[in-house]
């Protein structure tokens, strides 16, 4: 393909992309002249250039479209639903021809008769409506009209291809062929006008931008990576020489700047991925009988081009899902008291080194019970599991392969591949995906995408003196295991190694073993580390011999022979000049047989962790009478240290004069009774219980820690339950069991009577 | 960095003298048409790849890329040696790849008339790997064909 044609194709594609955007906007603002001019320009440019290049079919179609657009632009017509539909199919028609030219080098044979006829019909239909009223009056009033009409029809006969599809109403009013003449008038000024806007539009962008082949950018990125590496080595080599240090610092700065700019060159605004959604949403909602308003935010957020390409499919899946399963048909929405028009929101924003993309709708939401039932039916979880899972955990099940709650498979979605594909694609590029839904109120799908794929943060781990890179996306925490600990803290069920992490059993994979290294003789006598990884919902610990510093690594592809091994997603050159293989944690988990079942189990515990962390109640850890117990921190008002003598008795009940109020003090361990010296310091934790205050005498206040609730109920004294605190089961003090002052006040009489 | 034109086989250049880069692996002198070689990288270590096929000598860093290398020693089932290998870089079907040899020797000029196909007494694997030999005064120069040594193709050849 010659340069000219290629340029033409690119330019036309861009023009059509603009047209697509404008068309969907036009639907909301039918009279917007700027939008119309923009669309006109796109079609006109195609028509103009094709004539020059000799693509007859393309020219013919573009010409038909241009006529219609000319009328619209000149305000002779209003862009209604039918017109926009017609223009969209015009666009699709143009695209199809362009695609054929791109792949085959020439237009495919055939005619666009139907489409052209439809466009011409549209040109006339508008005037038809108008004329239908006036003309019928004229027909009645003026018999000579019929004579005039016959000339017009013979004139219009030249447009024979248009005749066949004229609406029935047309034949009953032969006079209404008149608009054909009008259309010709309309076209003439259009022809004169158009070269001007087209040329100004083209020149302004041509001056400031330049098209660059993406492979060239990739190559540049590679070379920059190489430069970074060389710089690192030079920095090391010149650190002793003062003169060279200045130079190498400069090299350092320039390199960093260069790298940043090359990366920037690869960035594209998210709008490139979003731009097709107005059309998609429009078509789908018509198809499905929904009314949907699309709201897009943060379109200027930038993302690496390759990542942008990678999320297009997942986003489309998500949008389709929202329209098909999320937003209800208008009747149902009205019945539920919602706005008949549903809202679909696409939102992108940067968060640290990630870009978050949210697809949210205000539709029916996902019914958790249905998810549970379906998961049970498909055998994805067991009954016991289901009973233990929280709603949020159950929701994440929709990401499992083969899951769909749709009652029936529709054209749009429901085959149960959607969400699975979303997760797989997003995780492939190092991202994460999360679902949040409230029945009746809507669903939000969150995609968390790294800013760039080419350079990722990674932890360098060492196994048997060889370095490997572990992408930090999958890494959730690191655990150190000393040689002494190893024997006790790593537990075995036959040949399966497990580590007890905050009460949960974490399956372990030994990196050296899974990589086929022969087992070492004798016990391990060096420090080891467990990297706790989360990959595609599989949670496991990877045991390595050592850790090096985290590094920003430049990902280099591997040859297919090595890709086939499956454990490595690429390789990288470290600052030291050594090559490290990049481990694919999901593949490791898979190969090690972290099965579906235990995957779910791990996922469940993981989610439980997460949820617990989120709502984690914090506790004050205290020691009384040699036993540790926990007091919910939210109830603690203050901690008092005061001499024993300040505590008085009402009857047998110790009380404290606290800010002018009498405070009952619970002294379970008899600390106050045992304190003989009146000056001895007693620690009292003052707590709120309901609308009263109570004091607890304790020996020591140890710590504040986050606890997670345990379902086992404690049977010991005033403990309303137990909590898992610092990996130890701890009693929670039940403040309501502290008898209140009223009883004591009433007891005053009882004291007297004694 | 433009790839030199590739010659699919030696027959196409019969009648003229040819330049061969000679390399030593073990006790054998091998020859590779010099036009196929992109670059020779002297004595550099290759990073081993656990679980990779036997013939993979590891990864080396070459101009910003990470190259997969093929170890001649491993291909020929020779015991490993202490010395660092020399690396010949080729442009393979799916990107560059390296060939690890004990050492690179002189460039030799050979006469196509001295060419002999593989003798039948070679074992199956060697018959697949070698591309005949040239009879030199000092001994034999066993020809290697970079296309066959491409890691992509080796997998197929070695399973035969």
Short mmCIF file of C-alpha atoms in Angstrom, two decimals, chain A residues 414-715:
data_model
loop_
_atom_site.label_atom_id
_atom_site.label_comp_id
_atom_site.label_asym_id
_atom_site.label_seq_id
_atom_site.Cartn_x
_atom_site.Cartn_y
_atom_site.Cartn_z
CA UNK A 414 -25.40 -14.24 29.90
CA UNK A 415 -23.19 -16.99 28.64
CA UNK A 416 -21.24 -16.85 31.82
CA UNK A 417 -17.97 -15.93 30.25
CA UNK A 418 -18.14 -12.20 30.76
CA UNK A 419 -16.89 -11.58 34.24
CA UNK A 420 -14.36 -14.37 34.03
CA UNK A 421 -12.90 -12.75 30.93
CA UNK A 422 -12.88 -9.39 32.64
CA UNK A 423 -10.90 -10.73 35.53
CA UNK A 424 -8.48 -12.74 33.41
CA UNK A 425 -7.74 -9.86 31.07
CA UNK A 426 -7.28 -7.36 33.83
CA UNK A 427 -5.06 -9.64 35.87
CA UNK A 428 -3.00 -10.41 32.80
CA UNK A 429 -1.83 -6.83 32.73
CA UNK A 430 -1.17 -6.77 36.44
CA UNK A 431 -4.46 -5.17 37.40
CA UNK A 432 -7.17 -6.11 39.85
CA UNK A 433 -10.91 -6.22 39.58
CA UNK A 434 -13.56 -5.89 42.22
CA UNK A 435 -17.34 -5.96 42.30
CA UNK A 436 -19.56 -4.00 44.59
CA UNK A 437 -23.31 -4.29 44.39
CA UNK A 438 -26.46 -3.54 46.31
CA UNK A 439 -29.63 -5.29 45.27
CA UNK A 440 -32.02 -2.71 43.86
CA UNK A 441 -29.49 0.09 43.95
CA UNK A 442 -26.91 -0.81 41.37
CA UNK A 443 -23.54 -2.34 40.71
CA UNK A 444 -20.04 -0.94 40.54
CA UNK A 445 -17.20 -2.75 38.88
CA UNK A 446 -13.75 -1.42 39.66
CA UNK A 447 -10.72 -2.10 37.51
CA UNK A 448 -7.38 -1.24 38.99
CA UNK A 449 -4.80 -0.89 36.24
CA UNK A 450 -1.08 -0.19 36.61
CA UNK A 451 0.03 2.99 34.87
CA UNK A 452 2.45 1.27 32.60
CA UNK A 453 3.21 -2.24 31.61
CA UNK A 454 6.75 -1.80 30.39
CA UNK A 455 8.15 -0.83 33.76
CA UNK A 456 6.71 -2.45 36.86
CA UNK A 457 7.68 -2.44 40.51
CA UNK A 458 8.95 -5.81 41.56
CA UNK A 459 10.52 -7.47 44.54
CA UNK A 460 13.72 -9.29 43.75
CA UNK A 461 13.83 -12.64 45.52
CA UNK A 462 16.69 -15.09 45.66
CA UNK A 463 16.41 -18.82 45.49
CA UNK A 464 19.53 -20.97 45.44
CA UNK A 465 21.68 -17.97 44.47
CA UNK A 466 19.54 -17.10 41.50
CA UNK A 467 17.52 -13.88 41.41
CA UNK A 468 13.90 -13.78 40.35
CA UNK A 469 11.57 -10.82 40.05
CA UNK A 470 8.19 -11.00 41.72
CA UNK A 471 5.75 -8.33 40.49
CA UNK A 472 4.44 -6.42 43.47
CA UNK A 473 0.89 -6.39 42.15
CA UNK A 474 0.38 -9.91 43.44
CA UNK A 475 2.40 -9.50 46.62
CA UNK A 476 0.45 -8.83 49.77
CA UNK A 477 2.99 -9.32 52.54
CA UNK A 478 6.31 -10.83 53.54
CA UNK A 479 6.97 -13.13 56.46
CA UNK A 480 10.42 -13.84 57.83
CA UNK A 481 11.15 -17.36 58.98
CA UNK A 482 14.37 -17.90 60.93
CA UNK A 483 16.04 -21.32 60.85
CA UNK A 484 14.93 -21.91 64.43
CA UNK A 485 11.33 -21.04 63.66
CA UNK A 486 11.15 -23.08 60.48
CA UNK A 487 10.77 -26.38 62.28
CA UNK A 488 7.74 -25.22 64.26
CA UNK A 489 6.08 -22.54 62.20
CA UNK A 490 6.00 -24.46 58.93
CA UNK A 491 3.59 -27.29 59.47
CA UNK A 492 3.06 -30.31 57.29
CA UNK A 493 0.14 -32.42 56.26
CA UNK A 494 2.08 -35.28 54.69
CA UNK A 495 3.96 -33.55 51.90
CA UNK A 496 1.94 -30.34 51.89
CA UNK A 497 3.57 -27.44 53.70
CA UNK A 498 1.41 -24.90 55.49
CA UNK A 499 2.05 -21.76 57.45
CA UNK A 500 -0.27 -20.46 60.11
CA UNK A 501 -0.78 -16.83 59.17
CA UNK A 502 -2.93 -15.00 61.71
CA UNK A 503 -4.84 -18.15 62.42
CA UNK A 504 -5.38 -19.18 58.80
CA UNK A 505 -3.49 -21.94 57.10
CA UNK A 506 -1.58 -20.70 54.11
CA UNK A 507 -0.41 -23.30 51.58
CA UNK A 508 3.30 -22.96 50.87
CA UNK A 509 5.23 -23.41 47.68
CA UNK A 510 8.99 -23.75 47.84
CA UNK A 511 10.41 -21.88 44.89
CA UNK A 512 13.49 -24.06 44.57
CA UNK A 513 11.44 -27.24 44.58
CA UNK A 514 8.85 -26.09 42.09
CA UNK A 515 11.67 -25.02 39.80
CA UNK A 516 12.98 -28.54 39.85
CA UNK A 517 16.04 -28.04 42.02
CA UNK A 518 17.14 -31.13 43.93
CA UNK A 519 16.30 -31.04 47.62
CA UNK A 520 19.04 -29.90 49.97
CA UNK A 521 20.66 -32.36 52.31
CA UNK A 522 19.91 -31.83 55.94
CA UNK A 523 17.85 -29.11 57.59
CA UNK A 524 17.74 -25.58 56.25
CA UNK A 525 20.16 -23.46 58.25
CA UNK A 526 19.54 -20.02 56.84
CA UNK A 527 16.81 -17.39 57.07
CA UNK A 528 13.93 -17.81 54.71
CA UNK A 529 11.07 -15.62 53.68
CA UNK A 530 7.49 -16.32 52.75
CA UNK A 531 6.10 -13.99 50.12
CA UNK A 532 2.33 -14.07 50.55
CA UNK A 533 0.86 -13.85 47.07
CA UNK A 534 -2.60 -13.31 45.70
CA UNK A 535 -3.04 -14.39 42.15
CA UNK A 536 -6.39 -14.78 40.44
CA UNK A 537 -7.96 -15.38 43.77
CA UNK A 538 -5.43 -17.99 44.76
CA UNK A 539 -3.62 -17.12 47.93
CA UNK A 540 -0.43 -18.88 48.86
CA UNK A 541 3.02 -18.37 50.29
CA UNK A 542 6.12 -18.62 48.16
CA UNK A 543 9.16 -19.67 50.19
CA UNK A 544 12.41 -18.09 49.03
CA UNK A 545 15.94 -18.04 50.41
CA UNK A 546 16.49 -14.31 50.37
CA UNK A 547 15.21 -10.89 49.48
CA UNK A 548 16.94 -8.09 47.63
CA UNK A 549 15.71 -4.53 47.28
CA UNK A 550 12.56 -3.86 45.34
CA UNK A 551 13.34 -2.50 41.88
CA UNK A 552 11.48 -0.88 39.06
CA UNK A 553 12.09 -3.43 36.37
CA UNK A 554 11.86 -3.13 32.61
CA UNK A 555 9.98 -6.14 31.31
CA UNK A 556 11.63 -7.93 28.38
CA UNK A 557 9.72 -10.58 26.50
CA UNK A 558 10.95 -14.17 26.49
CA UNK A 559 11.33 -16.41 23.50
CA UNK A 560 8.39 -18.73 22.96
CA UNK A 561 10.45 -21.75 23.95
CA UNK A 562 10.82 -20.31 27.44
CA UNK A 563 7.30 -18.93 27.59
CA UNK A 564 6.07 -22.48 27.18
CA UNK A 565 7.52 -23.37 30.56
CA UNK A 566 4.70 -21.31 31.95
CA UNK A 567 6.34 -20.03 35.12
CA UNK A 568 7.91 -16.92 33.68
CA UNK A 569 6.10 -13.92 32.30
CA UNK A 570 9.28 -12.28 31.07
CA UNK A 571 12.79 -11.40 32.04
CA UNK A 572 14.52 -8.27 33.18
CA UNK A 573 18.00 -6.91 33.58
CA UNK A 574 18.73 -5.89 37.13
CA UNK A 575 20.78 -2.92 38.24
CA UNK A 576 23.65 -5.29 38.92
CA UNK A 577 23.63 -6.29 35.25
CA UNK A 578 22.33 -9.76 36.00
CA UNK A 579 19.28 -11.13 34.30
CA UNK A 580 16.32 -12.13 36.43
CA UNK A 581 13.32 -14.13 35.32
CA UNK A 582 9.95 -12.62 36.20
CA UNK A 583 7.78 -15.12 38.03
CA UNK A 584 4.15 -15.55 37.09
CA UNK A 585 2.56 -16.13 40.46
CA UNK A 586 -0.75 -17.33 39.06
CA UNK A 587 1.01 -20.01 37.04
CA UNK A 588 3.04 -21.08 40.07
CA UNK A 589 -0.12 -21.50 42.09
CA UNK A 590 -1.73 -23.42 39.30
CA UNK A 591 1.18 -25.78 38.79
CA UNK A 592 1.56 -26.35 42.49
CA UNK A 593 -2.03 -27.57 42.53
CA UNK A 594 -3.58 -24.82 44.60
CA UNK A 595 -6.88 -26.18 43.39
CA UNK A 596 -10.19 -24.56 42.72
CA UNK A 597 -11.51 -25.77 46.03
CA UNK A 598 -8.73 -24.44 48.13
CA UNK A 599 -8.64 -21.40 45.94
CA UNK A 600 -12.12 -20.63 47.13
CA UNK A 601 -11.15 -21.40 50.63
CA UNK A 602 -8.20 -19.12 50.50
CA UNK A 603 -10.17 -16.46 48.79
CA UNK A 604 -12.74 -16.70 51.48
CA UNK A 605 -10.25 -16.34 54.26
CA UNK A 606 -8.56 -13.59 52.39
CA UNK A 607 -11.78 -11.72 51.99
CA UNK A 608 -12.56 -12.36 55.59
CA UNK A 609 -9.22 -10.76 56.43
CA UNK A 610 -9.99 -7.82 54.27
CA UNK A 611 -13.44 -7.32 55.62
CA UNK A 612 -12.16 -7.72 59.12
CA UNK A 613 -9.52 -5.12 58.51
CA UNK A 614 -12.05 -2.73 57.15
CA UNK A 615 -14.46 -2.92 59.98
CA UNK A 616 -11.76 -4.07 62.40
CA UNK A 617 -12.77 -3.14 65.87
CA UNK A 618 -9.83 -1.94 67.86
CA UNK A 619 -9.32 -3.20 71.33
CA UNK A 620 -7.43 -2.10 74.35
CA UNK A 621 -5.50 -5.06 75.58
CA UNK A 622 -5.28 -5.21 79.36
CA UNK A 623 -3.97 -7.67 81.89
CA UNK A 624 -5.89 -8.47 85.02
CA UNK A 625 -5.01 -11.16 87.48
CA UNK A 626 -2.53 -12.69 85.01
CA UNK A 627 -5.13 -12.95 82.28
CA UNK A 628 -5.34 -10.84 79.19
CA UNK A 629 -8.63 -9.40 78.14
CA UNK A 630 -9.80 -6.90 75.59
CA UNK A 631 -11.92 -3.78 75.92
CA UNK A 632 -13.48 -2.31 72.78
CA UNK A 633 -11.49 0.87 72.18
CA UNK A 634 -14.51 2.85 71.09
CA UNK A 635 -15.91 2.45 74.61
CA UNK A 636 -12.77 3.59 76.39
CA UNK A 637 -12.97 7.18 77.62
CA UNK A 638 -9.71 7.46 79.50
CA UNK A 639 -7.21 5.56 81.52
CA UNK A 640 -6.71 6.77 85.09
CA UNK A 641 -3.79 6.03 87.35
CA UNK A 642 -4.59 6.99 90.87
CA UNK A 643 -3.63 6.04 94.42
CA UNK A 644 -5.63 3.30 96.04
CA UNK A 645 -7.00 5.70 98.68
CA UNK A 646 -9.09 7.62 96.11
CA UNK A 647 -11.25 4.60 95.58
CA UNK A 648 -14.07 4.45 98.02
CA UNK A 649 -16.61 1.83 98.83
CA UNK A 650 -20.34 1.88 98.67
CA UNK A 651 -21.18 -1.27 100.45
CA UNK A 652 -18.85 -3.86 99.00
CA UNK A 653 -18.75 -2.11 95.67
CA UNK A 654 -15.68 0.03 94.96
CA UNK A 655 -16.60 3.40 93.45
CA UNK A 656 -14.63 6.30 92.09
CA UNK A 657 -15.47 9.97 92.20
CA UNK A 658 -14.91 10.71 88.56
CA UNK A 659 -15.50 14.28 87.37
CA UNK A 660 -18.13 14.72 90.00
CA UNK A 661 -19.90 11.48 89.12
CA UNK A 662 -19.83 8.29 90.98
CA UNK A 663 -18.33 5.57 88.91
CA UNK A 664 -18.80 1.92 89.73
CA UNK A 665 -15.49 0.12 89.49
CA UNK A 666 -15.36 -3.50 88.48
CA UNK A 667 -12.53 -5.20 90.28
CA UNK A 668 -12.59 -8.77 89.11
CA UNK A 669 -9.14 -9.72 90.27
CA UNK A 670 -9.52 -8.03 93.64
CA UNK A 671 -6.70 -5.59 92.93
CA UNK A 672 -8.17 -2.89 95.14
CA UNK A 673 -8.84 -5.24 98.00
CA UNK A 674 -5.33 -6.60 97.86
CA UNK A 675 -3.64 -3.20 97.73
CA UNK A 676 -2.70 -2.60 101.34
CA UNK A 677 -0.73 0.59 100.85
CA UNK A 678 -3.21 3.49 100.36
CA UNK A 679 -0.63 5.26 98.16
CA UNK A 680 -0.33 2.34 95.79
CA UNK A 681 -1.19 3.26 92.19
CA UNK A 682 -4.19 1.55 90.69
CA UNK A 683 -5.01 1.68 86.98
CA UNK A 684 -8.65 2.20 86.14
CA UNK A 685 -9.95 2.13 82.59
CA UNK A 686 -12.95 4.42 82.35
CA UNK A 687 -15.43 3.18 79.79
CA UNK A 688 -18.74 4.20 78.33
CA UNK A 689 -21.49 1.62 78.53
CA UNK A 690 -24.76 2.71 77.04
CA UNK A 691 -25.32 6.12 78.65
CA UNK A 692 -23.42 5.47 81.86
CA UNK A 693 -19.75 5.24 82.71
CA UNK A 694 -18.05 2.32 84.39
CA UNK A 695 -14.50 1.74 85.56
CA UNK A 696 -12.41 -1.38 85.28
CA UNK A 697 -9.49 -1.92 87.59
CA UNK A 698 -6.64 -3.55 85.69
CA UNK A 699 -3.08 -4.49 86.42
CA UNK A 700 -1.50 -3.35 83.16
CA UNK A 701 -2.61 -1.71 79.98
CA UNK A 702 -0.65 -3.56 77.32
CA UNK A 703 -1.49 -2.36 73.87
CA UNK A 704 -4.08 -1.28 71.36
CA UNK A 705 -4.65 -3.80 68.60
CA UNK A 706 -7.10 -4.60 65.87
CA UNK A 707 -9.09 -7.69 66.59
CA UNK A 708 -11.35 -9.78 64.49
CA UNK A 709 -14.48 -11.26 65.92
CA UNK A 710 -14.71 -14.95 66.47
CA UNK A 711 -17.93 -16.80 66.41
CA UNK A 712 -17.13 -19.02 69.38
CA UNK A 713 -18.77 -17.64 72.42
CA UNK A 714 -16.81 -17.41 75.62
CA UNK A 715 -18.24 -18.96 78.68
#
